């Protein structure tokens, strides 16, 4: 790919801290090391579906970008070109507009596309690769559920945000002798809940990987009250559900999107109030976890990933995603990255650490893991 002249760059899916740092690293590497031009595509794949949503980026565009949250290019989690939903006359029609995307990329002179995204975006990139688009992926998601990489850009900052919230909630929980239930993001995986819960000293952590049992949580809280701890903190991932229960949704799916999770924190709080006969409140951290300035870890990861992705294009490693494995940057085929979801392994040291600290995850599971 040494005769390359222009690459494209887009951010897809939900935003997160560190996206701008990836963009900055990629633009600097492409221009300074290879002399390429970089076309920034606006609002994810929407920018290759609709006209006039792309612009050339130069070094001045990425100045001062490193500490800024969000994405200077904009993003969307509702523009899948393979199943593009359009509402007309009260009816929703679904189109495959991938040919438009390929056409637009050619029209812009984009020879390879750097796609920064989570599992949904990587799946789209993988499909487009089969249709002839030269793509390289950079993993980002606060949920950290993208397979093939130990960590994705944005996760560390989200964990820190949730941990700081737990620190603050501790003091008010203690003053009022309350149980505080904190709902964090985590659609299919409990990485944020588990990491922030351990780092923030939670007493109960509920994750989608382990269906919970209310009686077990109640026993844990009552035991804390009996032992003199007059408060408890429970962290609940939004995708958690009770044993035999259903996932809790806040709203139906909107055009092109997925159904919105939310409400499990309030549900658990209501149930615990009844069962424990104590004061219980729920807090939803929501999109706070997606905002703010990236941590040093995320800035470094984003910089390494952004640079490496450009080198991958230069070396012809298209159809791959940059990844972190054993602390080193490496590459994985996109087919592998989209092959499954990365959930918390129940025998992981993170789970063992939680159990070792007698954090309540689920009694039944605790017995299995402890064996
Ligand atoms: O980025 C992933 C995620 O944060 C999920 O945890 C959450 O369910 C979803 O995004 C919410 O996205 P939005 O509100 O932007 O549609």
mmCIF file of N, CA and C and ligand atoms in Angstrom, residues 14-15 77-78 140-143 185-187 238 260-261 287 290, ligand 1:
data_model
loop_
_atom_site.group_PDB
_atom_site.id
_atom_site.type_symbol
_atom_site.label_atom_id
_atom_site.label_comp_id
_atom_site.label_asym_id
_atom_site.label_seq_id
_atom_site.Cartn_x
_atom_site.Cartn_y
_atom_site.Cartn_z
ATOM 1 N N UNK A 14 -21.650 4.297 20.095
ATOM 2 C CA UNK A 14 -21.690 5.253 21.212
ATOM 3 C C UNK A 14 -20.319 5.875 21.421
ATOM 4 N N UNK A 15 -20.288 7.166 21.753
ATOM 5 C CA UNK A 15 -18.976 7.800 21.927
ATOM 6 C C UNK A 15 -18.351 7.382 23.254
ATOM 7 N N UNK A 77 -25.061 5.522 16.692
ATOM 8 C CA UNK A 77 -25.219 4.064 16.774
ATOM 9 C C UNK A 77 -26.512 3.646 16.064
ATOM 10 N N UNK A 78 -26.864 4.434 15.039
ATOM 11 C CA UNK A 78 -28.116 4.135 14.320
ATOM 12 C C UNK A 78 -27.967 4.108 12.813
ATOM 13 N N UNK A 140 -13.002 0.545 20.540
ATOM 14 C CA UNK A 140 -13.416 1.475 21.600
ATOM 15 C C UNK A 140 -14.759 1.014 22.146
ATOM 16 N N UNK A 141 -14.927 1.023 23.409
ATOM 17 C CA UNK A 141 -16.233 0.838 24.048
ATOM 18 C C UNK A 141 -16.040 0.916 25.555
ATOM 19 N N UNK A 142 -16.881 1.702 26.202
ATOM 20 C CA UNK A 142 -16.757 1.759 27.660
ATOM 21 C C UNK A 142 -17.158 0.407 28.252
ATOM 22 N N UNK A 143 -18.011 -0.340 27.539
ATOM 23 C CA UNK A 143 -18.467 -1.632 28.069
ATOM 24 C C UNK A 143 -17.360 -2.688 28.076
ATOM 25 N N UNK A 185 -23.334 1.399 33.241
ATOM 26 C CA UNK A 185 -23.532 0.822 31.908
ATOM 27 C C UNK A 185 -22.887 -0.562 31.818
ATOM 28 N N UNK A 186 -23.245 -1.279 30.806
ATOM 29 C CA UNK A 186 -22.766 -2.658 30.638
ATOM 30 C C UNK A 186 -23.921 -3.472 30.103
ATOM 31 N N UNK A 187 -24.039 -3.450 28.791
ATOM 32 C CA UNK A 187 -25.194 -4.043 28.128
ATOM 33 C C UNK A 187 -25.190 -5.564 28.215
ATOM 34 N N UNK A 238 -26.352 -2.402 33.910
ATOM 35 C CA UNK A 238 -27.691 -2.206 33.326
ATOM 36 C C UNK A 238 -28.262 -3.477 32.691
ATOM 37 N N UNK A 260 -33.468 0.500 24.506
ATOM 38 C CA UNK A 260 -32.645 1.131 25.540
ATOM 39 C C UNK A 260 -32.789 0.423 26.871
ATOM 40 N N UNK A 261 -31.662 -0.045 27.384
ATOM 41 C CA UNK A 261 -31.666 -0.675 28.699
ATOM 42 C C UNK A 261 -31.801 0.391 29.772
ATOM 43 N N UNK A 287 -25.000 8.344 30.988
ATOM 44 C CA UNK A 287 -24.032 8.842 30.003
ATOM 45 C C UNK A 287 -22.878 9.615 30.618
ATOM 46 N N UNK A 290 -19.750 8.074 29.751
ATOM 47 C CA UNK A 290 -19.218 8.195 28.388
ATOM 48 C C UNK A 290 -18.533 9.536 28.160
HETATM 49 O O1 LIG B 1 -21.467 2.404 24.530
HETATM 50 C C1 LIG B 1 -22.192 1.313 25.011
HETATM 51 C C2 LIG B 1 -23.342 1.825 25.798
HETATM 52 O O2 LIG B 1 -22.812 2.735 26.679
HETATM 53 C C3 LIG B 1 -24.178 0.773 26.520
HETATM 54 O O3 LIG B 1 -23.673 0.398 27.751
HETATM 55 C C4 LIG B 1 -25.519 1.437 26.633
HETATM 56 O O4 LIG B 1 -26.543 0.496 26.742
HETATM 57 C C5 LIG B 1 -25.582 2.179 25.340
HETATM 58 O O5 LIG B 1 -24.257 2.511 24.989
HETATM 59 C C6 LIG B 1 -26.437 3.409 25.392
HETATM 60 O O6 LIG B 1 -26.322 4.092 24.181
HETATM 61 P P1 LIG B 1 -27.221 5.330 23.722
HETATM 62 O O7 LIG B 1 -27.948 5.857 24.910
HETATM 63 O O8 LIG B 1 -26.236 6.296 23.159
HETATM 64 O O9 LIG B 1 -28.109 4.798 22.665
#
